[in-house]
Coordinates of C-alpha atoms in Angstrom, one line a residue:
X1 CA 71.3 99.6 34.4
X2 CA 74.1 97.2 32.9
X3 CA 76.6 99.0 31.2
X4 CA 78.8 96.8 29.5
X5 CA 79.1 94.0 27.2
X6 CA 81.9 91.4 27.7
X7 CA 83.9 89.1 24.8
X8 CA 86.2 85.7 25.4
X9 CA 88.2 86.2 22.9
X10 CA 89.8 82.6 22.6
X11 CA 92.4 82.6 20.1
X12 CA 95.3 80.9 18.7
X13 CA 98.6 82.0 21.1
X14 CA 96.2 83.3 23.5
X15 CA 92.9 83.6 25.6
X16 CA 92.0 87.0 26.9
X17 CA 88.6 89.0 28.3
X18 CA 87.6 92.3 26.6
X19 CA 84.6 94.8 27.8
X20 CA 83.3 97.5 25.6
X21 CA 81.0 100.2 26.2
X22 CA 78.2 101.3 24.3
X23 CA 80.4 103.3 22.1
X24 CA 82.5 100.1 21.2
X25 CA 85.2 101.3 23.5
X26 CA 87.6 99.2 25.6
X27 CA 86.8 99.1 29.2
X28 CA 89.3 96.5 30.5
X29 CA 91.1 93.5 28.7
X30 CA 92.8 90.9 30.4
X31 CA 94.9 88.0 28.5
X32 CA 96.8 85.2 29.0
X33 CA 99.1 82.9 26.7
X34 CA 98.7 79.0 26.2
X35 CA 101.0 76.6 25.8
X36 CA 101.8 75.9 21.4
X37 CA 103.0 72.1 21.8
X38 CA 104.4 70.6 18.7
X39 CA 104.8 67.1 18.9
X40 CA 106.4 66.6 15.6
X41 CA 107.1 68.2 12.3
X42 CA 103.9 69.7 10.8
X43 CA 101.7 68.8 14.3
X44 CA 100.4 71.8 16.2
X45 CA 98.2 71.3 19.1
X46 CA 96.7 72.7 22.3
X47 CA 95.5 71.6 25.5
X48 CA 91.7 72.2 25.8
X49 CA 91.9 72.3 29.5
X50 CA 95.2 74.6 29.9
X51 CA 92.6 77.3 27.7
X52 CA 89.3 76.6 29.8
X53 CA 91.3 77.5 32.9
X54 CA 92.9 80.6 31.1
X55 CA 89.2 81.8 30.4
X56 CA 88.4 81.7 33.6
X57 CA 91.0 83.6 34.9
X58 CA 90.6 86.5 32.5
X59 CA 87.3 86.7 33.1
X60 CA 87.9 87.6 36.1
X61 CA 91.1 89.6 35.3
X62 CA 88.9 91.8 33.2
X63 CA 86.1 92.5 36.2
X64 CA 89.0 93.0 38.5
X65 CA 90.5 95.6 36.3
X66 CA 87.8 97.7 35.8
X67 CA 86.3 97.2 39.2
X68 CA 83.1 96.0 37.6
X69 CA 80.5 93.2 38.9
X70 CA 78.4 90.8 37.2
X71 CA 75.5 93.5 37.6
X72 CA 77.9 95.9 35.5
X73 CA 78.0 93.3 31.9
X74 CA 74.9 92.5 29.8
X75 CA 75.5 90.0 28.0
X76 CA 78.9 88.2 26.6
X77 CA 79.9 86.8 23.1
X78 CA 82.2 84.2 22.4
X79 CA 84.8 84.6 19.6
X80 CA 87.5 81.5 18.5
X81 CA 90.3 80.7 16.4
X82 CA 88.3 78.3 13.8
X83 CA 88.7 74.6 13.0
X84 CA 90.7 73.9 15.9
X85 CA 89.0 70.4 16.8
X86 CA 88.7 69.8 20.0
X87 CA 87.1 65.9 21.1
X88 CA 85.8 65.7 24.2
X89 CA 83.7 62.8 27.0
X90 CA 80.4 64.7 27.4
X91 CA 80.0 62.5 31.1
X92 CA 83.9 63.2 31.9
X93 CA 84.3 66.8 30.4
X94 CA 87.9 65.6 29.6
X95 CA 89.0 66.2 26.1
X96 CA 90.2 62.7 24.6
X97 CA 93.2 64.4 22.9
X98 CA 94.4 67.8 22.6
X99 CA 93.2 70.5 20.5
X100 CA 94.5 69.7 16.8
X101 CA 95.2 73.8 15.5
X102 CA 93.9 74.9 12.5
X103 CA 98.1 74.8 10.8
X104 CA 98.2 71.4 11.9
X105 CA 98.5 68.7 8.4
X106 CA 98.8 65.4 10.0
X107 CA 95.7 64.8 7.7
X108 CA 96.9 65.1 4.8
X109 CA 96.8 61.4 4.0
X110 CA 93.6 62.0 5.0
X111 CA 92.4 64.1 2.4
X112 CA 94.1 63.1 -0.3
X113 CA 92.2 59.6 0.1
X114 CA 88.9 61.7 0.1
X115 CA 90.3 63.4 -3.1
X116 CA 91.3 60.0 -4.8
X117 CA 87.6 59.1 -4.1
X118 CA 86.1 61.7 -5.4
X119 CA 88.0 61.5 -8.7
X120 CA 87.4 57.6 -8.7
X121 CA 84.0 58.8 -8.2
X122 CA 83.9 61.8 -10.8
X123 CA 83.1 64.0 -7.7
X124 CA 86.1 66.3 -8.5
X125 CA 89.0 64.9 -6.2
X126 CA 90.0 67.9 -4.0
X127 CA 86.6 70.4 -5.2
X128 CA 84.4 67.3 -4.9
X129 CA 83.1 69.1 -0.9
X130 CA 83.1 73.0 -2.4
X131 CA 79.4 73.3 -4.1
X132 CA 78.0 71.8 -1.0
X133 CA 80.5 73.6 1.5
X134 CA 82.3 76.5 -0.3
X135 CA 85.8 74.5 0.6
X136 CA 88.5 72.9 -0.9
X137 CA 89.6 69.5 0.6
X138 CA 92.3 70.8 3.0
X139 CA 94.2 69.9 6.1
X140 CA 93.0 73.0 7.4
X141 CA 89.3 72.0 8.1
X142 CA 87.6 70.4 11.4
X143 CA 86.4 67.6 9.7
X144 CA 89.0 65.5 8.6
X145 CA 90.8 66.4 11.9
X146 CA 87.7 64.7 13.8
X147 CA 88.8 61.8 11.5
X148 CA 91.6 61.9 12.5
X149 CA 91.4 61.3 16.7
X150 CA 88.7 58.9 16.0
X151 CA 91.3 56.4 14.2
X152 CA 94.1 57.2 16.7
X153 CA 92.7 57.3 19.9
X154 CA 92.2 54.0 21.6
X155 CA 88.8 53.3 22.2
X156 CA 87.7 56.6 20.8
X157 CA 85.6 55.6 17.8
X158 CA 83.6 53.3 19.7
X159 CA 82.9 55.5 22.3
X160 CA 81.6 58.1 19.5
X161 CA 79.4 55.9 17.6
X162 CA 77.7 54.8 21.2
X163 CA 77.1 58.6 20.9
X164 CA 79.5 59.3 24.6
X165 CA 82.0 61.9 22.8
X166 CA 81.5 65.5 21.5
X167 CA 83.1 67.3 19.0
X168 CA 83.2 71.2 18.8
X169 CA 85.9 73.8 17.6
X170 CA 86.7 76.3 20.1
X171 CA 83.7 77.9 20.5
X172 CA 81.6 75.1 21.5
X173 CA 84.4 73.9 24.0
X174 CA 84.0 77.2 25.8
X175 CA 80.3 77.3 25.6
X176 CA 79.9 73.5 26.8
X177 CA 82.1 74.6 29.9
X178 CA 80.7 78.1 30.5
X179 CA 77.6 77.0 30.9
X180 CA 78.2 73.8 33.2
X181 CA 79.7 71.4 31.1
X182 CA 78.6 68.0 32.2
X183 CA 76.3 69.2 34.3
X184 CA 74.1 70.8 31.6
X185 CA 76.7 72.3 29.3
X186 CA 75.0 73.4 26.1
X187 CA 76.5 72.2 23.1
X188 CA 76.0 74.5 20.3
X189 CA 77.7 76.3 17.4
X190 CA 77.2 79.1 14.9
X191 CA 77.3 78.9 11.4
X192 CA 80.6 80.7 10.8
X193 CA 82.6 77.8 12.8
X194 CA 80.4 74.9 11.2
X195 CA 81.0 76.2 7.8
X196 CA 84.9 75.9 8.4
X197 CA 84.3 71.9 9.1
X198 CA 83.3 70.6 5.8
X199 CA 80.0 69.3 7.1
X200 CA 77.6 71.9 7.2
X201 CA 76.0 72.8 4.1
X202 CA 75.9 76.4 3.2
X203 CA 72.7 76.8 1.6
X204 CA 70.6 75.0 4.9
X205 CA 73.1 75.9 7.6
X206 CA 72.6 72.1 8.5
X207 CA 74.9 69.0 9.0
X208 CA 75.3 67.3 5.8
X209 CA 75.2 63.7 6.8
X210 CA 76.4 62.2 3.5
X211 CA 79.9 64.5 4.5
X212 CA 79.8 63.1 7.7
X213 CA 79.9 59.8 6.7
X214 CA 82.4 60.3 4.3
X215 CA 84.4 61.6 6.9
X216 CA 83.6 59.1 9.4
X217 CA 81.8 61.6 11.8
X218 CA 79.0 60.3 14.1
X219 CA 76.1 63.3 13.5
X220 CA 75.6 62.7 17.3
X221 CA 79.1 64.2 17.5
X222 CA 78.5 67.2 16.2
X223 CA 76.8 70.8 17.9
X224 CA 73.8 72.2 17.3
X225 CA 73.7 75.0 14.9
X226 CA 72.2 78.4 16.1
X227 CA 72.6 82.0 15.0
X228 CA 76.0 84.3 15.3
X229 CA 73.2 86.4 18.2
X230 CA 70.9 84.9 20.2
X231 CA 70.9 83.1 24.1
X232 CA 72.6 80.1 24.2
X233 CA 72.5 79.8 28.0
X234 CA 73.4 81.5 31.0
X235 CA 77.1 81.1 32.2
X236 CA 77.3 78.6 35.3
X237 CA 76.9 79.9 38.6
X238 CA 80.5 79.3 39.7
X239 CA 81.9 81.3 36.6
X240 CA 82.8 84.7 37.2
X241 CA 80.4 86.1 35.1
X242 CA 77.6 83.8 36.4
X243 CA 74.2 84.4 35.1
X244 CA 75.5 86.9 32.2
X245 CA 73.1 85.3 29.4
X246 CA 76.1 84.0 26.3
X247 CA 74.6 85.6 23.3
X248 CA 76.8 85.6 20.6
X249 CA 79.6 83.6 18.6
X250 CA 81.6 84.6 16.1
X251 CA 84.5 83.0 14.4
X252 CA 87.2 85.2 14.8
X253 CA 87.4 86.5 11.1
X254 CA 84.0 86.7 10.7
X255 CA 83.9 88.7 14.4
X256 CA 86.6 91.0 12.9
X257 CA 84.4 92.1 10.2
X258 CA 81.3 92.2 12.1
X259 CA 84.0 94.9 14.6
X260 CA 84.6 96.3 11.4
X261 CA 81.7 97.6 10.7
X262 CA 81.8 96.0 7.0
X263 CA 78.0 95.3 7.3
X264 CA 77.1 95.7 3.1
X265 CA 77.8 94.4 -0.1
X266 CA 81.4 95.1 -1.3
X267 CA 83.0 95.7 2.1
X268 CA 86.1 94.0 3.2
X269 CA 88.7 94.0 5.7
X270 CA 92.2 92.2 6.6
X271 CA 93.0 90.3 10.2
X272 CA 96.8 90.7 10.8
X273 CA 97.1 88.1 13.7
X274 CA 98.9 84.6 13.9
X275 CA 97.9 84.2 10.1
X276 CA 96.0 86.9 8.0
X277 CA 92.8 87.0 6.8
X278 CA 90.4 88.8 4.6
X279 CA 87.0 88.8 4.4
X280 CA 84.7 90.5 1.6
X281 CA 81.0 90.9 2.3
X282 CA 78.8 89.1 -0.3
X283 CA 75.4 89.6 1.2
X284 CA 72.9 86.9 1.2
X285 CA 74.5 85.9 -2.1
X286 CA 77.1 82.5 -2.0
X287 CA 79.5 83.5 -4.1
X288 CA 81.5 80.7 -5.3
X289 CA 84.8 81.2 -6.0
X290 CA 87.3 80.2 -9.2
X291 CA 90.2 81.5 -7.8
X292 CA 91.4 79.6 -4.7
X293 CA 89.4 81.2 -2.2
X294 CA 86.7 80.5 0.1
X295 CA 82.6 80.9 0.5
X296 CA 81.4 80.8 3.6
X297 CA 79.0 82.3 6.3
X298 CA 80.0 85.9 7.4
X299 CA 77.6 86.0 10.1
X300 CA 73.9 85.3 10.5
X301 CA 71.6 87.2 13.0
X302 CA 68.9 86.0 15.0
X303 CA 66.6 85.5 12.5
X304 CA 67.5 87.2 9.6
X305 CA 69.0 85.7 6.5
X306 CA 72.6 84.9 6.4
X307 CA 75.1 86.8 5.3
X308 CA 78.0 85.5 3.6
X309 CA 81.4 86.1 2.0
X310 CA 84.7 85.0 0.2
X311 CA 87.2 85.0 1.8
X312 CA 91.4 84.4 1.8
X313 CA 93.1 82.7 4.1
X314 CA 97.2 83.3 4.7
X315 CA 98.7 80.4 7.3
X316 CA 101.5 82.4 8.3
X317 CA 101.8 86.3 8.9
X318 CA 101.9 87.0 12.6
X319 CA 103.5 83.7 13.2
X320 CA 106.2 84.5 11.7
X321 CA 108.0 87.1 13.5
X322 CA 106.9 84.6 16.5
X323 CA 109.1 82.1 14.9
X324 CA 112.1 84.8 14.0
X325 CA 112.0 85.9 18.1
X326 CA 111.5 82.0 19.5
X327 CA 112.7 79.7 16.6
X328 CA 116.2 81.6 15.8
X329 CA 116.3 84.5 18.3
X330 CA 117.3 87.4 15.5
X331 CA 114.7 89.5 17.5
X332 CA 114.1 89.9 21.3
X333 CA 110.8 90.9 21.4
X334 CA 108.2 91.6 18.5
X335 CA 107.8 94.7 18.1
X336 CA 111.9 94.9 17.9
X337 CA 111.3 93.7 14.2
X338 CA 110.1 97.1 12.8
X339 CA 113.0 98.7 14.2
X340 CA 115.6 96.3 12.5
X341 CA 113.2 96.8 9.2
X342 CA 114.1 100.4 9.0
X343 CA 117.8 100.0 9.6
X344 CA 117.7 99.3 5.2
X345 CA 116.3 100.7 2.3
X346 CA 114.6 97.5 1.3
X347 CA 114.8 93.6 1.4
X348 CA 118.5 93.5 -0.5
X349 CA 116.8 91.0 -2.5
X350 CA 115.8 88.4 -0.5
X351 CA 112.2 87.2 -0.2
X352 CA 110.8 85.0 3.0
X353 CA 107.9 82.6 1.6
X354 CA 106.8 81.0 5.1
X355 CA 105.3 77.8 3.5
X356 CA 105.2 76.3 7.3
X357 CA 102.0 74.4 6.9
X358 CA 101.7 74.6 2.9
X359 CA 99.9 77.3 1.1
X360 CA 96.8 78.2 2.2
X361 CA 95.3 80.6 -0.6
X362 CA 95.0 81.4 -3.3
X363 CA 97.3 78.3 -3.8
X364 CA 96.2 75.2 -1.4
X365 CA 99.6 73.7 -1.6
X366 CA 100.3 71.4 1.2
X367 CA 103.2 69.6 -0.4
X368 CA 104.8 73.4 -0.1
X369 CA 107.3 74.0 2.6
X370 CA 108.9 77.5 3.5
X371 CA 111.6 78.8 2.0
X372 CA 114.2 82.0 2.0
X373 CA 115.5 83.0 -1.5
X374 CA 117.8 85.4 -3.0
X375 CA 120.4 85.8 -0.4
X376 CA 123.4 86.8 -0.8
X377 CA 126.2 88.1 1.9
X378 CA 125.3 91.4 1.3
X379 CA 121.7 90.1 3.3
X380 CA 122.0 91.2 6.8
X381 CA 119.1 90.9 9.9
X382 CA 117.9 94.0 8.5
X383 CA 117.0 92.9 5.5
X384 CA 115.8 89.4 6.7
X385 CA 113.1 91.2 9.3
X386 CA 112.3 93.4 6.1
X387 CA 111.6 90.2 4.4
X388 CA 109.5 88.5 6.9
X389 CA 107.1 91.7 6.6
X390 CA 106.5 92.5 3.1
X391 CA 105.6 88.4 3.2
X392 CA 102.5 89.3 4.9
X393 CA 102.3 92.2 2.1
X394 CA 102.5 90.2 -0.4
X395 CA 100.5 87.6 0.5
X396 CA 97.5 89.5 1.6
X397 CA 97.9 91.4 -2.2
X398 CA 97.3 87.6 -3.9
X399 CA 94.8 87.2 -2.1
X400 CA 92.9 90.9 -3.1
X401 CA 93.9 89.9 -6.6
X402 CA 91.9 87.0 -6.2
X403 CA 89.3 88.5 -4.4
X404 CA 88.7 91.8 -7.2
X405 CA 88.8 88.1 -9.8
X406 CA 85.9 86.7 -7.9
X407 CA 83.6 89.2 -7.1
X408 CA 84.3 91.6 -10.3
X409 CA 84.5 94.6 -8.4
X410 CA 88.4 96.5 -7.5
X411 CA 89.0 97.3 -4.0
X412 CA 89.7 100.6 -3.3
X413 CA 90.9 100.7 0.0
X414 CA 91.2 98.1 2.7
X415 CA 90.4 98.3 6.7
X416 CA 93.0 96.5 8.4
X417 CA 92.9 95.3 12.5
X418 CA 94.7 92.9 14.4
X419 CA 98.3 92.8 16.5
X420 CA 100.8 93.9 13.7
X421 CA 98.8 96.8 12.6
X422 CA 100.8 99.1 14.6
X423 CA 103.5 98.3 12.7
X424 CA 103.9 101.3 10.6
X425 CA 106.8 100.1 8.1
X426 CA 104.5 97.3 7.3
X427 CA 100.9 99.3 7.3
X428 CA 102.7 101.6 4.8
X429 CA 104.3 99.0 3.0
X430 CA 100.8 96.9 2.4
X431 CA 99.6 100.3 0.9
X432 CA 102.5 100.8 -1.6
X433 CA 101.9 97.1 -2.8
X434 CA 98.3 96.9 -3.2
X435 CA 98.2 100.6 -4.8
X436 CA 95.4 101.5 -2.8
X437 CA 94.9 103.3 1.0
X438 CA 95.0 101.3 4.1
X439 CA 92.9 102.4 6.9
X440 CA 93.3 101.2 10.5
X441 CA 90.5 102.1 12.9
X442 CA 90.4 103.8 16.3
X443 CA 89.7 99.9 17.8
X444 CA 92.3 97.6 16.6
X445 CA 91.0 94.4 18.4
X446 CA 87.9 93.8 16.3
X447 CA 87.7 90.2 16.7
X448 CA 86.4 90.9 20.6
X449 CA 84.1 93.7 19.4
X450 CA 82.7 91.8 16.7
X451 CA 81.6 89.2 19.4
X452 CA 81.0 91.6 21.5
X453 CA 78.6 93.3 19.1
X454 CA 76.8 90.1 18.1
X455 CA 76.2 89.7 22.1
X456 CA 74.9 92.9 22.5
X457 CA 72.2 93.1 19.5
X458 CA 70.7 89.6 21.2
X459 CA 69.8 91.0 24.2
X460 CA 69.0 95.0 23.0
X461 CA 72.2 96.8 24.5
X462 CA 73.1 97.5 21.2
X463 CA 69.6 98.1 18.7
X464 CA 70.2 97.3 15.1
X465 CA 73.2 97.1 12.8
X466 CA 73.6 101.3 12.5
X467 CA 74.9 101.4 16.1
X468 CA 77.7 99.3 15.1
X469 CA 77.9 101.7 11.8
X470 CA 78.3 104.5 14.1
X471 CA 80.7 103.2 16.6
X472 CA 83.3 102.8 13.6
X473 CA 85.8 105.9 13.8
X474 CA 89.5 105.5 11.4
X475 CA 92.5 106.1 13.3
X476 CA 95.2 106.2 10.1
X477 CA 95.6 106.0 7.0
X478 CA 98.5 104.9 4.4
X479 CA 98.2 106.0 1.4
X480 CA 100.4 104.5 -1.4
X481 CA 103.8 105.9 -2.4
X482 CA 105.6 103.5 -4.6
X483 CA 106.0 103.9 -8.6
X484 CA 104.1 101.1 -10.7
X485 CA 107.5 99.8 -12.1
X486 CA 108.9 99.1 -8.5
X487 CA 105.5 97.7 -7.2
X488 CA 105.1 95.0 -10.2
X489 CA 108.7 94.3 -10.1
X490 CA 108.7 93.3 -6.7
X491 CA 105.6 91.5 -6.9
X492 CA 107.1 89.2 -10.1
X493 CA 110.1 88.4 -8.0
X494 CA 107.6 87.3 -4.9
X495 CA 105.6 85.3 -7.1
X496 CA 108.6 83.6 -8.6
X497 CA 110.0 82.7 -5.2
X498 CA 106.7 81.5 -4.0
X499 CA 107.3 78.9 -7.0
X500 CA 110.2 77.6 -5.8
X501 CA 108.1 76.2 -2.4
X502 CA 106.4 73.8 -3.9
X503 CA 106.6 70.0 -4.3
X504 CA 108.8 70.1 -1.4
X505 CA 107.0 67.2 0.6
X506 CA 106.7 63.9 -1.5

């Protein structure tokens, strides 16, 4: 009897192999970073190939560790940092560029000629995409990114309108390869990456072909769309989990909620990773949004309705501290940061707004750029590491404010996973801000769970939805601390240096 379910968890800084148990436990996790190449300012890409062989070697990290055998796993799920566009020869296998990353805003130009149109047209400039596909017109998205490396890339266009190209984020580029890439890779995707392309619309989980065009997108390009759970294929016979049917994918916010357990109306959770992320189950009701965030799919299973939600996205959280450790070397490691936190009272009045790629929500600024205010020489590191966390306080509360806007309901407490959560400065500090408790649970890597979860239910290992309920278990909780004069106080001055980001890029 199999025993285990198995995730590739593909992310943004790195690729890594998780296996659960029935209880949602980890059995063994092995991980490995890829290369972030930034070719210019604003630019942020990958190399598809440099991942594909990093998945490969976890899997079989993770096996090694645990001593298990493909006999041991039941099934794996899939789980990917969305939009990142990969393009790719479907005889070849080679990628014709390198992964452009969800930061990345070389398109800008891009959209704002899709906007223009759209006002030209009376379509709504940069809304004239979000009934159709619960987005704004944004740098962020796969779509104008396929655009892009069709118009750059010698040759490339042609070669995609004579149908000889693919196009998948990074959840079909793993699939594709898992499962023998040219040599009968199956190309497919889930609704929670296709809704983050602008070209699938949300109410028929199809390609929208007037989109594509728009966009310049060959619909011969583009995956097909299956559930979040189900058997896409087997994985090739040379993988190290060869034969293990592939029966889930999961964008990885969407996974972390799945992991989460926030499987009804009304529930939400917050990703602390390279950016954050919170998600707020909707149900099978699209709720559009009037405050800067997005609709999209939460998951779909099998055959059961979808389920969506809103959700706001942060750019830069995690990424960050990454950029405080390798951009400017205040910090040796990461987790050093929490310790140079504590060494003050509080920020000494400086605030960090990390406006690296724009403004994602509730603002979608991309003529924003980052910016450090209120420093004077009493500001020490200290109080520049406190700064760079209560960013990712702050930002995440806009984005609850919006969110309680939208759906007309108050959060009253907020699950939290992902790397920084086991920072307890900033765990307590998200609590004080937002007024209301902060729970982390026993597993903080629900993006693999989710996926593994989603895996699982396909092929029975897991039976229904109340497994996953019962797996859940908390592990902490903050509650708040701070008086309602300091929290509004320091929110005012974050919102008024978030103001003094924008119109920084002409």
């Amino acid at each position: 009897m199999t025993k285990y379910v198995a995730a590739l968890d593909q992310g943004t800084t790195s690729t890594r192999c998780m296996v659960f148990d029935h209880s949602g436990r980890v059995v063994a996790v092995d991980q490995t970073e890829h290369r972030q190449i930034f070719p210019r300012a604003g630019w942020v890409e990958h190399d598809p190939e440099e991942v594909w062989t990093n998945a490969r070697q976890v899997a079989a990290g993770a096996l090694a560790k645990a001593d298990l055998t493909i006999a041991d796993i039941a099934a794996v799920g899939i789980t990917n940092q969305r939009e990142t566009t990969v393009v790719w020869d479907r005889t070849t296998g080679k990628p014709v560029y390198n992964a452009i990353v969800w930061q990345d805003t070389r398109t800008d130009k891009i959209c704002q000629d899709l906007a223009a149109l759209g006002r030209e047209d009376g379509q709504g400039g940069q809304e004239r995409y979000r009934a159709k596909t619960g987005l704004p017109l944004a740098t962020y998205f796969s779509g104008p990114k396929i655009r892009w490396i069709l118009d750059n890339v010698d040759g490339a266009r042609a070669k995609a309108e004579a149908g000889d190209l693919l196009f998948g984020n990074m959840d079909s580029w793993m699939l594709w390869n898992m499962t023998g890439g040219p040599n009968g890779g199956v190309h497919v995707t889930d609704p929670t990456n296709a809704s983050r392309t602008l070209l699938m619309d949300l109410d028929t989980l199809a390609w929208d072909a007037d989109n594509a065009a728009d966009m310049g997108v060959p619909l011969s390009m583009l995956p097909e769309i299956k559930s979040s759970s189900e058997v896409y294929g087997h994985v090739r016979e040379r993988g190290a989990l060869a034969g293990v049917p592939i029966s889930g994918i999961l964008g990885d916010q969407q996974a972390a909620t799945f992991g989460q357990a926030c499987l009804s109306p009304g529930e939400a959770k917050n990703t602390y990773g390279t950016g954050n992320f919170v998600l707020l189950n909707t149900g099978n009701d699209k709720v559009m949004s009037e405050n800067g965030l997005l609709t999209t799919v939460c998951y779909k299973i099998g055959t059961a309705a979808p389920v969506y939600a809103l959700e706001g996205s942060i750019a830069v959280t995690g990424s960050l501290v990454q950029w405080l450790r390798d951009n400017l070397g205040l910090i040796g490691s990461a987790d050093e940061i929490e310790t140079h936190a504590r060494s003050v009272d509080d920020n000494g009045g400086a605030y960090f707004v990390p406006a690296f790629s724009g403004l994602f929500a509730p603002y979608w600024r991309s003529d924003a750029r980052g910016a450090i205010v209120g420093l004077t020489r009493f500001v020490a590191k200290g109080h520049l590491c406190r700064a760079v966390l209560e960013a990712t306080a702050f930002q995440t509360r806009e984005v609850i404010e919006a969110m309680n806007a939208d759906s007309g309901v108050a959060l009253t407490s907020l699950k939290v996973d992902g790397g920084m959560v086991v920072n307890e400065l900033l765990m307590q500090f998200q609590a004080d801000i937002l007024g209301v408790p902060v729970i982390r649970p026993q597993v903080n890597e629900t993006t693999a769970l989710g996926a593994a979860y989603a895996a699982g239910l396909a092929v029975g290992f897991w039976e229904s939805e109340d497994d996953i309920r019962q797996n859940w278990a908390q592990d902490k909780q903050w509650d708040p601390s701070m008086d309602e004069d300091t929290r509004e106080r320091e929110y005012r001055s974050w919102k008024k240096a978030v103001t003094r980001t924008f119109d920084w890029v002409e």
